[in-house]
Coordinates of C-alpha atoms in Angstrom, one line a residue:
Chain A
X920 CA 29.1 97.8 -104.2
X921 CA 32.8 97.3 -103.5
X922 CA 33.6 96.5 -100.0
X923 CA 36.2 99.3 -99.9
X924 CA 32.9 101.8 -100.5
X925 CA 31.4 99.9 -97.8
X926 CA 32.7 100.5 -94.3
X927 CA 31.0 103.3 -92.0
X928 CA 32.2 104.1 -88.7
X929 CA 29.1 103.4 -86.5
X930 CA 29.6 101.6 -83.6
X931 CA 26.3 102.2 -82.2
X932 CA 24.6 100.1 -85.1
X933 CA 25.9 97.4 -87.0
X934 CA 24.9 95.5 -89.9
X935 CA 25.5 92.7 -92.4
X936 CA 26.0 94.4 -96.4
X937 CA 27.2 91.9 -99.4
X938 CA 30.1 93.6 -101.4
X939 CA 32.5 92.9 -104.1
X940 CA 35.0 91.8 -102.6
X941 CA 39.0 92.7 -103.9
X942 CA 39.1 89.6 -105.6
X943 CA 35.6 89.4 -107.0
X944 CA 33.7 87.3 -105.1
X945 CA 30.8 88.7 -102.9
X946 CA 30.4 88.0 -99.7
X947 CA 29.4 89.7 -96.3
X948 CA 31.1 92.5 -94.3
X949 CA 29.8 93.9 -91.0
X950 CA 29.9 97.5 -91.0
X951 CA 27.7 100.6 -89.3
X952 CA 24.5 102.1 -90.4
X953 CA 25.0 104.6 -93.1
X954 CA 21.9 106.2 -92.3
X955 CA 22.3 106.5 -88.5
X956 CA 25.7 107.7 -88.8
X957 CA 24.8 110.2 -91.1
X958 CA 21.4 111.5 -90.2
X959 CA 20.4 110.0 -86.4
X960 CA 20.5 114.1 -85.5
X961 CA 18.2 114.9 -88.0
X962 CA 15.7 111.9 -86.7
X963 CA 16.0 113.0 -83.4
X964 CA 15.3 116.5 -83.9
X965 CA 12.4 115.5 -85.7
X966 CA 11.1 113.7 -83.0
X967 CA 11.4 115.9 -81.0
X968 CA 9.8 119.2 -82.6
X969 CA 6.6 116.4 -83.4
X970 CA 6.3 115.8 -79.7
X971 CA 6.0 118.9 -78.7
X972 CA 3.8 119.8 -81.7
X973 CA 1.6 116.7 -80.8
X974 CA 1.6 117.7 -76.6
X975 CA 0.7 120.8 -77.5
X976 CA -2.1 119.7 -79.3
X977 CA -3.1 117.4 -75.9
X978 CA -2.5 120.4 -74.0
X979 CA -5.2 122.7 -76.1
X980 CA -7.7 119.2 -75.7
X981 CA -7.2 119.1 -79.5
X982 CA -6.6 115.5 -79.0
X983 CA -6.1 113.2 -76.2
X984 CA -2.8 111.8 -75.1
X985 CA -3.8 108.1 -76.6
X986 CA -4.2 110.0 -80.3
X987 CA -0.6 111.7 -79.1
X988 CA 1.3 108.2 -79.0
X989 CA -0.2 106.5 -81.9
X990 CA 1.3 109.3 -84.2
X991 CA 4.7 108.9 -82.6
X992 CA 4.5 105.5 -83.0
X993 CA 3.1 105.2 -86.3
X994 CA 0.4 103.3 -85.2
X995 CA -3.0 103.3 -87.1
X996 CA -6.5 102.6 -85.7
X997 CA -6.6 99.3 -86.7
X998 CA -3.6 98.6 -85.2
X999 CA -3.8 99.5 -81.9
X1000 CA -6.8 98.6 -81.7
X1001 CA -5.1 94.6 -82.4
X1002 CA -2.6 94.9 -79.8
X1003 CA -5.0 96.9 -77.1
X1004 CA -7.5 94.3 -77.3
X1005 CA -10.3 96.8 -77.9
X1006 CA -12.8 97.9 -81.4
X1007 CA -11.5 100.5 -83.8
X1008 CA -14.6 102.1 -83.2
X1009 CA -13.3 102.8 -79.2
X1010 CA -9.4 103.3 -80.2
X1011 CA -11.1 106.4 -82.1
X1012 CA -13.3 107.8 -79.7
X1013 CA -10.0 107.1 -77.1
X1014 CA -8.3 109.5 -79.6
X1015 CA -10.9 112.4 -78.9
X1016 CA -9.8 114.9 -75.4
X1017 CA -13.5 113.9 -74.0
X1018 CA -13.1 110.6 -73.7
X1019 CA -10.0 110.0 -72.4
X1020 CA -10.8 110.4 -68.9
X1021 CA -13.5 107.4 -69.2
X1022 CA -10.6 104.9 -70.5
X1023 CA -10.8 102.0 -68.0
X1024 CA -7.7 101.4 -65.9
X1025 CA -6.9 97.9 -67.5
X1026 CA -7.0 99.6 -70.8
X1027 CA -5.0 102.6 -70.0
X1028 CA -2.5 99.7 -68.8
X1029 CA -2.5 98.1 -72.4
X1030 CA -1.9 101.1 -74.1
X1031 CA 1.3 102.0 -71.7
X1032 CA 2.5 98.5 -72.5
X1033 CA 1.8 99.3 -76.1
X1034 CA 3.5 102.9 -76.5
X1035 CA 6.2 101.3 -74.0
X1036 CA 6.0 103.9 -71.2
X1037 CA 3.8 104.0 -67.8
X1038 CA 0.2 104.8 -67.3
X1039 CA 1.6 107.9 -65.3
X1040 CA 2.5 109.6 -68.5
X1041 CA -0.6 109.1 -70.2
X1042 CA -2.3 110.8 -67.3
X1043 CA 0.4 114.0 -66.6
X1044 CA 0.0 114.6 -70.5
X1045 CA -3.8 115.0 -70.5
X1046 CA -4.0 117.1 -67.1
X1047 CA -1.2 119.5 -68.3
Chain B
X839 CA 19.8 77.5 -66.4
X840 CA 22.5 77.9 -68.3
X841 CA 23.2 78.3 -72.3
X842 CA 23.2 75.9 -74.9
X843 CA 26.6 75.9 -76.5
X844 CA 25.6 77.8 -80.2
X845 CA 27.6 79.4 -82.3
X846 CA 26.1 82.8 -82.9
X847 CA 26.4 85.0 -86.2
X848 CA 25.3 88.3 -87.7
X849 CA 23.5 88.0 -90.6
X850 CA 22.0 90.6 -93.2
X851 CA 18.0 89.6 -92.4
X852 CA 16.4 87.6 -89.6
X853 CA 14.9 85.0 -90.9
X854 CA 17.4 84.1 -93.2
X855 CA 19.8 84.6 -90.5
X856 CA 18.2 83.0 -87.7
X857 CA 17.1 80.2 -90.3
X858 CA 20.9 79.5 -91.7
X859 CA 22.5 79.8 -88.0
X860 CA 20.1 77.6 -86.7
X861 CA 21.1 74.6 -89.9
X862 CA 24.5 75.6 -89.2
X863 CA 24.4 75.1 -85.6
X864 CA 22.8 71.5 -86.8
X865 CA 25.3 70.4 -89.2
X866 CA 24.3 71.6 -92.5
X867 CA 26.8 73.7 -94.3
X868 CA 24.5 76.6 -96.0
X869 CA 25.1 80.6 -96.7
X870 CA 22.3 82.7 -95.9
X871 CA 22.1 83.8 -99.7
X872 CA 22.3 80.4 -101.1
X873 CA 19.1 80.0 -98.1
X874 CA 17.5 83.0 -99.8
X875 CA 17.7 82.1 -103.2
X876 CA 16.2 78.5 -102.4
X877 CA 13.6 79.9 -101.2
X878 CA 12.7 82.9 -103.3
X879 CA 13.4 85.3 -101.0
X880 CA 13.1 88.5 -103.2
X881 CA 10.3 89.8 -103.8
X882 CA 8.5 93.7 -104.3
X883 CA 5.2 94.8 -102.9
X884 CA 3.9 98.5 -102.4
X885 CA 0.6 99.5 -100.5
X886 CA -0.6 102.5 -101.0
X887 CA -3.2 101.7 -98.6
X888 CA -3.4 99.5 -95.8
X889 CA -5.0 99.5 -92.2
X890 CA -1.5 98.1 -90.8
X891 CA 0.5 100.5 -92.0
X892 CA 0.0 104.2 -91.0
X893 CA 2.0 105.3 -94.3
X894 CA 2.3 104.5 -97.6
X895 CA 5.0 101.0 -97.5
X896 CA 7.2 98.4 -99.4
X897 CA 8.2 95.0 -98.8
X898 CA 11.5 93.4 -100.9
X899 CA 11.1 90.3 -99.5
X900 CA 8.3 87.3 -99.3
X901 CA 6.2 86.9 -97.1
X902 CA 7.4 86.0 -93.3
X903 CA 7.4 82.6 -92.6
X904 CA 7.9 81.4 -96.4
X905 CA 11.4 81.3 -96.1
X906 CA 11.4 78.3 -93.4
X907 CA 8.2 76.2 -95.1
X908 CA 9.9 76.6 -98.7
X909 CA 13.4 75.4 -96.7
X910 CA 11.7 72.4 -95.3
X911 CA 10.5 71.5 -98.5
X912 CA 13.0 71.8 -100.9
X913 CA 16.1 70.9 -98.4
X914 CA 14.1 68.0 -97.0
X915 CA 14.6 69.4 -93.2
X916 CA 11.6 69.5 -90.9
X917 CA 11.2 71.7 -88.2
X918 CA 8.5 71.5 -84.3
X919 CA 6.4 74.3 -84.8
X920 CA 4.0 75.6 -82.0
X921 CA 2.2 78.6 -81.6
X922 CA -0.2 79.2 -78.3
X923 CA -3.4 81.1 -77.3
X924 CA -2.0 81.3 -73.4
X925 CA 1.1 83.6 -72.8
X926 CA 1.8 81.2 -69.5
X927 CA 1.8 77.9 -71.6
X928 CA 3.7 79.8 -74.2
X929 CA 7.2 81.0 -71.6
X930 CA 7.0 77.3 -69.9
X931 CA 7.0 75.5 -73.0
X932 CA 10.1 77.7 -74.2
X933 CA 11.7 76.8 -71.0
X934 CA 11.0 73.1 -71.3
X935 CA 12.7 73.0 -74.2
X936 CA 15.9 75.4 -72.9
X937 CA 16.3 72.8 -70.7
X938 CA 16.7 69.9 -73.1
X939 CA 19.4 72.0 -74.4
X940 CA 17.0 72.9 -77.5
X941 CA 17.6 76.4 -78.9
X942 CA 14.8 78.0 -80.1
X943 CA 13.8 80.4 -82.6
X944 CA 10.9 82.8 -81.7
X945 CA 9.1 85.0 -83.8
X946 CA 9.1 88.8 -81.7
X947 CA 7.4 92.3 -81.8
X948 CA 10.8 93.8 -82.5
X949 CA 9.8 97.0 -80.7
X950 CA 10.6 94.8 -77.5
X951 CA 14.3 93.5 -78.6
X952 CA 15.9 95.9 -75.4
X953 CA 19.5 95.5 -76.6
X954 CA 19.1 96.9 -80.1
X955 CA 19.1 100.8 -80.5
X956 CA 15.8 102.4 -79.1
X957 CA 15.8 104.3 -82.7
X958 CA 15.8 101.3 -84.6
X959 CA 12.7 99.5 -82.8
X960 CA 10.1 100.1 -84.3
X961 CA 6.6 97.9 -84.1
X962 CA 6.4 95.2 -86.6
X963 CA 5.8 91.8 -85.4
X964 CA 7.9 89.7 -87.8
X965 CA 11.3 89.9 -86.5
X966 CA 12.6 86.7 -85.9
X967 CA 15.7 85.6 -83.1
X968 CA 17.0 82.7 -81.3
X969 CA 16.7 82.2 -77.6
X970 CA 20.1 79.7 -76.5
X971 CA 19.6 80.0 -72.6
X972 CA 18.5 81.8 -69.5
X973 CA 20.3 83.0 -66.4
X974 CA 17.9 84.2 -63.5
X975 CA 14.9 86.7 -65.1
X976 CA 17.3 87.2 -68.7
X977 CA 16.9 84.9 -71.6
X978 CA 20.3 84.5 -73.4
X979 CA 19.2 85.3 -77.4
X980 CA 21.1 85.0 -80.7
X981 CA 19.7 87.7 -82.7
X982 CA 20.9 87.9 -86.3
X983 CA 21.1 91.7 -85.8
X984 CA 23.2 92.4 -82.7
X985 CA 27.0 91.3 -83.1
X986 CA 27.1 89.1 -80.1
X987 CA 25.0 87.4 -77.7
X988 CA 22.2 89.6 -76.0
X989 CA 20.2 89.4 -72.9
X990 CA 16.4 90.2 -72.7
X991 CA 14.4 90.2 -69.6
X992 CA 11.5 87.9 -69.6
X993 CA 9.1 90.6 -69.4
X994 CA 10.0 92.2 -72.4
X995 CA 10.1 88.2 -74.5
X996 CA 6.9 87.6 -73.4
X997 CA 5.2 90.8 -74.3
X998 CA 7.4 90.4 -77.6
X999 CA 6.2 86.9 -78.2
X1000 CA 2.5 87.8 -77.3
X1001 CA 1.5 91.1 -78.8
X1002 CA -1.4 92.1 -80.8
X1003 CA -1.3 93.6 -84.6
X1004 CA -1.2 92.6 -88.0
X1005 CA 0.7 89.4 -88.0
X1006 CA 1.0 88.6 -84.2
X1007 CA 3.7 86.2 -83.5
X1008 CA 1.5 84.3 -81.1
X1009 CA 3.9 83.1 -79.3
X1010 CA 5.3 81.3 -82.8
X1011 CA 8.7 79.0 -81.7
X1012 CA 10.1 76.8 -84.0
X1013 CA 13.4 74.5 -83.6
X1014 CA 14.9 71.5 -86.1
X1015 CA 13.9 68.0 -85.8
X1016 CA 15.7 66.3 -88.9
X1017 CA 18.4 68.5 -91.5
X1018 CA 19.6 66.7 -93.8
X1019 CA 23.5 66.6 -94.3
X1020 CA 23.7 67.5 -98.2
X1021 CA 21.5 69.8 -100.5
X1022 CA 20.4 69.0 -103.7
X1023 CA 21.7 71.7 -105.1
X1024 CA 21.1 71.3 -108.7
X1025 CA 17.1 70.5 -107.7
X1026 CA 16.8 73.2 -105.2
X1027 CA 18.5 76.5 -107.3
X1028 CA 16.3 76.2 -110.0
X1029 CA 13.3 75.8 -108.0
X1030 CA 14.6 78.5 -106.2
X1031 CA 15.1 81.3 -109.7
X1032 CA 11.6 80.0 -111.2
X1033 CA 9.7 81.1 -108.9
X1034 CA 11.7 84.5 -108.1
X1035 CA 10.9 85.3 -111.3
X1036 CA 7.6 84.1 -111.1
X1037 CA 6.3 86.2 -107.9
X1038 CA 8.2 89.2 -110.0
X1039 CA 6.8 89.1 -113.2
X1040 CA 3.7 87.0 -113.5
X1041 CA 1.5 87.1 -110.4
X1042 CA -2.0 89.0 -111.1
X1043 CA -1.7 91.7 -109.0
X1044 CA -1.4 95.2 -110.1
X1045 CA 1.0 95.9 -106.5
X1046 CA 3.4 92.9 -106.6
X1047 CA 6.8 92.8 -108.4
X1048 CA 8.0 94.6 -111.1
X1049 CA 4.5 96.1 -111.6
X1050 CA 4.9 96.9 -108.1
X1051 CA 7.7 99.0 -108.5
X1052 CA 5.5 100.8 -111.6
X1053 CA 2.9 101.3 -108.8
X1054 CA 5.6 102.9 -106.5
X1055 CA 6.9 105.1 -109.4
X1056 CA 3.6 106.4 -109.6
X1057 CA 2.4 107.0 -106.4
X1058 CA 4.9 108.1 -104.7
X1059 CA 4.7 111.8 -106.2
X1060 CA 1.1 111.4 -104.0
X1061 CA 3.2 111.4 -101.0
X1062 CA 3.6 115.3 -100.4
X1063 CA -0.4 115.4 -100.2
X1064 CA -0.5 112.7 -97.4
X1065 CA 1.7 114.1 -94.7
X1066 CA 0.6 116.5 -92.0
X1067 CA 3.8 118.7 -93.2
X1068 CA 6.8 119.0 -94.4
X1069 CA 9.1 117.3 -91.5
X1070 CA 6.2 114.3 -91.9
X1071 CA 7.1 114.2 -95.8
X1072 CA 10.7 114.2 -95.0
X1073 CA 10.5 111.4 -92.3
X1074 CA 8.6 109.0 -94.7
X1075 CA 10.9 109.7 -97.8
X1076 CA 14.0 109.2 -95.5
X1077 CA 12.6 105.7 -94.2
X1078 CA 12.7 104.4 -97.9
X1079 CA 16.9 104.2 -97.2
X1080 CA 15.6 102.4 -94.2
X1081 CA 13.3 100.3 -95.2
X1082 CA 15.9 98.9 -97.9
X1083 CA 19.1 99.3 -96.5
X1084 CA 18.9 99.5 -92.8
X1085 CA 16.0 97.0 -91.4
X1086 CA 18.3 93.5 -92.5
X1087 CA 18.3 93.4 -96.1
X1088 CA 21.7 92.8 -96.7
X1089 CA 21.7 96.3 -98.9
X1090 CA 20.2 97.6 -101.7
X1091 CA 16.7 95.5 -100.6
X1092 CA 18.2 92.2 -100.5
X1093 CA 19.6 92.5 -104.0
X1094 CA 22.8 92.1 -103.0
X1095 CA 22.2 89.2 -101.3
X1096 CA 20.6 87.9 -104.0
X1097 CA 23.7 88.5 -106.6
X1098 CA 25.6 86.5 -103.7
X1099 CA 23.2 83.8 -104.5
X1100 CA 23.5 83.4 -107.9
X1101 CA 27.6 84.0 -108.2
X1102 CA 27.5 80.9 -105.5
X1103 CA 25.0 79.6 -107.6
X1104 CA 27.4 79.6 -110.8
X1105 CA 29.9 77.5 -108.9
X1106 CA 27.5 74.9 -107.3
X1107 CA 25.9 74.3 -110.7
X1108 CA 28.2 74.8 -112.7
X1109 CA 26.4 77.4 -115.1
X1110 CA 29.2 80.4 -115.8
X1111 CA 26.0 82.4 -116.9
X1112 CA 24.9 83.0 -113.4
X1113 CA 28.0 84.6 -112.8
X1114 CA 26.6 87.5 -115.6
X1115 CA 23.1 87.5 -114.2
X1116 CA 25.2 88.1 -110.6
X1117 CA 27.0 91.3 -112.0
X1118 CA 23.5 92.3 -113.7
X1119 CA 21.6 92.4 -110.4
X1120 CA 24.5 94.3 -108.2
X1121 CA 23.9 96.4 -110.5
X1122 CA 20.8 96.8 -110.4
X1123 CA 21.1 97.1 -106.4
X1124 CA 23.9 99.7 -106.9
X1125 CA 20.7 101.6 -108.3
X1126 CA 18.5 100.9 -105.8
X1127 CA 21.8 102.0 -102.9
X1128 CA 21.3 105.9 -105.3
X1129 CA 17.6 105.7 -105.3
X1130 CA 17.7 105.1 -101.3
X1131 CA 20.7 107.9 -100.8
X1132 CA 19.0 109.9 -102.9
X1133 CA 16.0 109.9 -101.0
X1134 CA 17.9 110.5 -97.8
X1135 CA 19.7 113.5 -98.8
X1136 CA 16.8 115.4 -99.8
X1137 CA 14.9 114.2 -96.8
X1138 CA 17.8 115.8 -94.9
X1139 CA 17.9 118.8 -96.8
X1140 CA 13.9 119.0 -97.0
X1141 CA 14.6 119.6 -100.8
X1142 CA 11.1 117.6 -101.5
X1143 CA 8.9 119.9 -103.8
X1144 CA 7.5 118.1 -107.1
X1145 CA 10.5 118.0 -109.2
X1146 CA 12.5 116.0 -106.5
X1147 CA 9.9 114.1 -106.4
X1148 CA 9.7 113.8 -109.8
X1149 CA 13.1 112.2 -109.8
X1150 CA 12.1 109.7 -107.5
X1151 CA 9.7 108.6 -109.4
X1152 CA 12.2 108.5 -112.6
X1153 CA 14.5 106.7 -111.1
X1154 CA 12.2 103.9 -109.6
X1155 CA 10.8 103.6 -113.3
X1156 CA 13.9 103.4 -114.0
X1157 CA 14.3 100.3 -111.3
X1158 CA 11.3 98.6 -112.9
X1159 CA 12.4 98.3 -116.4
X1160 CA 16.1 97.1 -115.1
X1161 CA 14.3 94.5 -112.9
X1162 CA 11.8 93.2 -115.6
X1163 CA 14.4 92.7 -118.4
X1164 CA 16.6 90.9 -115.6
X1165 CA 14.0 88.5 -114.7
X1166 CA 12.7 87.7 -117.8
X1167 CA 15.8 86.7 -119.0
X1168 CA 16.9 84.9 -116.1
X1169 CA 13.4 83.0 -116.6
X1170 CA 14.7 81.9 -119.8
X1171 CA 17.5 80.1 -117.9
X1172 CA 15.4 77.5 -115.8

């Protein structure tokens, strides 16, 4: 890639890209994120829509608000089950509407920390 | 506390970045692609399958943590390592060394880096920064992917530093005791391109290197029949520009980087061929950049039924045969 293809306006996100330079040699140049600059909208609107689709789901106790956050953060069973401190065979019953009102305090804690918000959340997401 | 004078610099990956900073910063004159060519830095893996990953995924580099044991060995440098079962031992033994004026390098849930876009965080526990100082409740941090110094509370470090998942950092520091003041250049390099090509062409396992591209050419027309719906299908075919353009590889999954390597390569060693084996694989990563566009235009456009599809899966057969013929002759060369 030449480095006068290279530049995108993105101040938001920056990067390091090796180019051809003019006189032939390749080296770096900081520029912005092609992708954010381009399509952040689209990501966000994406997001969006799959939260509601996902708290709707809590909502009609399809699932429970802990199965809610592991899909919008890509997290598998296995997974969460690492950073919670907890079985796989738990996360999964955890992901069920029943059983989230029996999750332990301390573990409700972890799994805030985890999906990076407050335990608060968790609860005004499963009561509606 | 204050900082420990460091001269920072963005760099296209972490490790590589926080790994060639940190020699810098001790003397030793080395680009990050000449770092990631000594060390075999490029790689290919797919899983189609994996209890980590909640999606089909590629790698396009080694394995985390290769890059600084294959840089102690082959540049003779040797580097305190220390990982720690208690969180509390772990943030008192960073700030014993701050305060010998040591900068350290930490291995971080990257979710937790505070100063970096919230879109671009994601969870994955091999993201690799350098902390330089603290003032009050903030440690001071060199990250490779922030253009200038960065604050990050203590809080977030040490839940960074400690959190669970596949490849926990546990609380992983590491800082140089002894860099030696030349490299052995003409040792090192084709150290370095043997086994590249090696962990490309030659290692027994059906979803590593080049076959692992053939893997990803075949599976990925599977992909539609995994997601929950069509916005699913366009998120996961839009994170393959991500994956090897966006999250540090330098573009085109560190193939750029690696043509830097050998054009810098021709001139340390003298071998003009490298400079043809450099254009060969910008190439090549000028065909990776149109794969990854590709895929995020019709992400975007949720153009994604089979014959798109299709395509993609042309054009990373495509990918393969370019990257086998590459290696094999650049095999012939060491």
């Amino acid at each position: 890639m030449k480095e006068k293809d290279s530049f995108v306006d993105c101040p938001e996100q920056q990067l390091i890209l090796y180019v051809e330079k003019e006189d032939g040699t390749y080296g770096p140049v900081q520029t912005g994120s092609f992708i954010t600059k381009n399509y952040i909208n689209d990501f966000f609107e994406k997001r969006q829509r799959l939260e509601m689709s996902l708290k709707e789901q809590v909502r009609k106790k399809e699932i429970s608000p802990i199965a809610c956050y592991m899909t919008l953060e890509d997290l598998t069973p296995a997974e969460t089950a690492s950073r919670v401190g907890i079985s796989v065979r738990k996360i999964k019953k955890h992901m069920r509407p029943e059983y989230f009102p029996k999750i332990k305090p301390a573990i409700l804690e972890k799994y805030a920390e985890v999906f990076d918000i407050k335990v608060i959340q968790l609860m005004e997401l499963y009561n509606g | 506390m204050t900082t420990i004078p460091y001269k920072h610099q963005m760099a296209a990956h972490c490790e590589s970045g926080t790994l060639t900073t940190m020699l810098n910063n001790s003397g030793l004159a080395i680009t990050e692609p000449m770092l990631f060519g000594i060390t075999n830095g490029i790689f290919f893996g797919y899983f189609h399958h994996s209890k980590s990953f909640a999606f089909p995924t590629f790698i396009v580099r080694s394995r985390p943590g290769e890059m600084r044991k294959i840089a102690e060995r082959r540049l003779g440098a040797k580097f305190a390592t220390a990982t720690f079962r208690n969180p509390d031992k772990g943030m008192e033994a960073l700030d014993r060394l701050l305060e010998l004026n040591i900068a350290v390098a930490n291995q971080v849930d990257f979710f937790y880096m505070d100063y970096l876009p919230e879109w671009e965080r994601v969870h994955i526990n091999v993201h690799f920064m350098t902390v330089i100082g603290k003032e009050g409740d903030d440690y001071i941090v060199s990250d490779s992917y922030f253009p200038r110094l960065a604050h990050l509370h203590k809080d977030s470090l040490r839940k960074a530093r400690f959190a669970g998942g596949n490849m926990s950092p546990k609380g992983f520091i590491f800082h140089p005791l002894f860099v030696p003041e030349e490299i052995q250049y003409e040792k090192v390099i084709p150290k370095g391109i043997r086994k590249a090509c090696y962990n490309m062409l030659k290692l027994p396992v059906p979803f590593i290197g080049v076959k692992g591209i053939r893997k990803f050419a075949s599976r990925i027309t599977e992909w539609p029949t995994l997601t929950r719906d069509t916005e699913h299908l366009s998120h996961e075919i839009m994170k393959i520009n991500i994956l090897l353009e966006d999250q540090g590889t330098g573009g085109a999954g560190f193939r750029y980087m690696y043509a830097t390597f050998l054009q810098q390569a021709a001139e340390k060693l003298n071998r003009p061929e490298y400079h043809d084996f450099s254009k060969q694989m910008m190439e090549i990563g000028d065909n990776w950049r149109k794969f990854s566009l590709f895929a995020a235009r019709i992400g975007k456009n949720r153009d994604l039924g089979p014959e798109k599809m299709k395509q993609l899966s042309e054009m990373l057969y495509e990918l393969a045969g370019m990257e086998e013929n590459f290696f094999k002759d650049l095999y012939q060369t060491v």
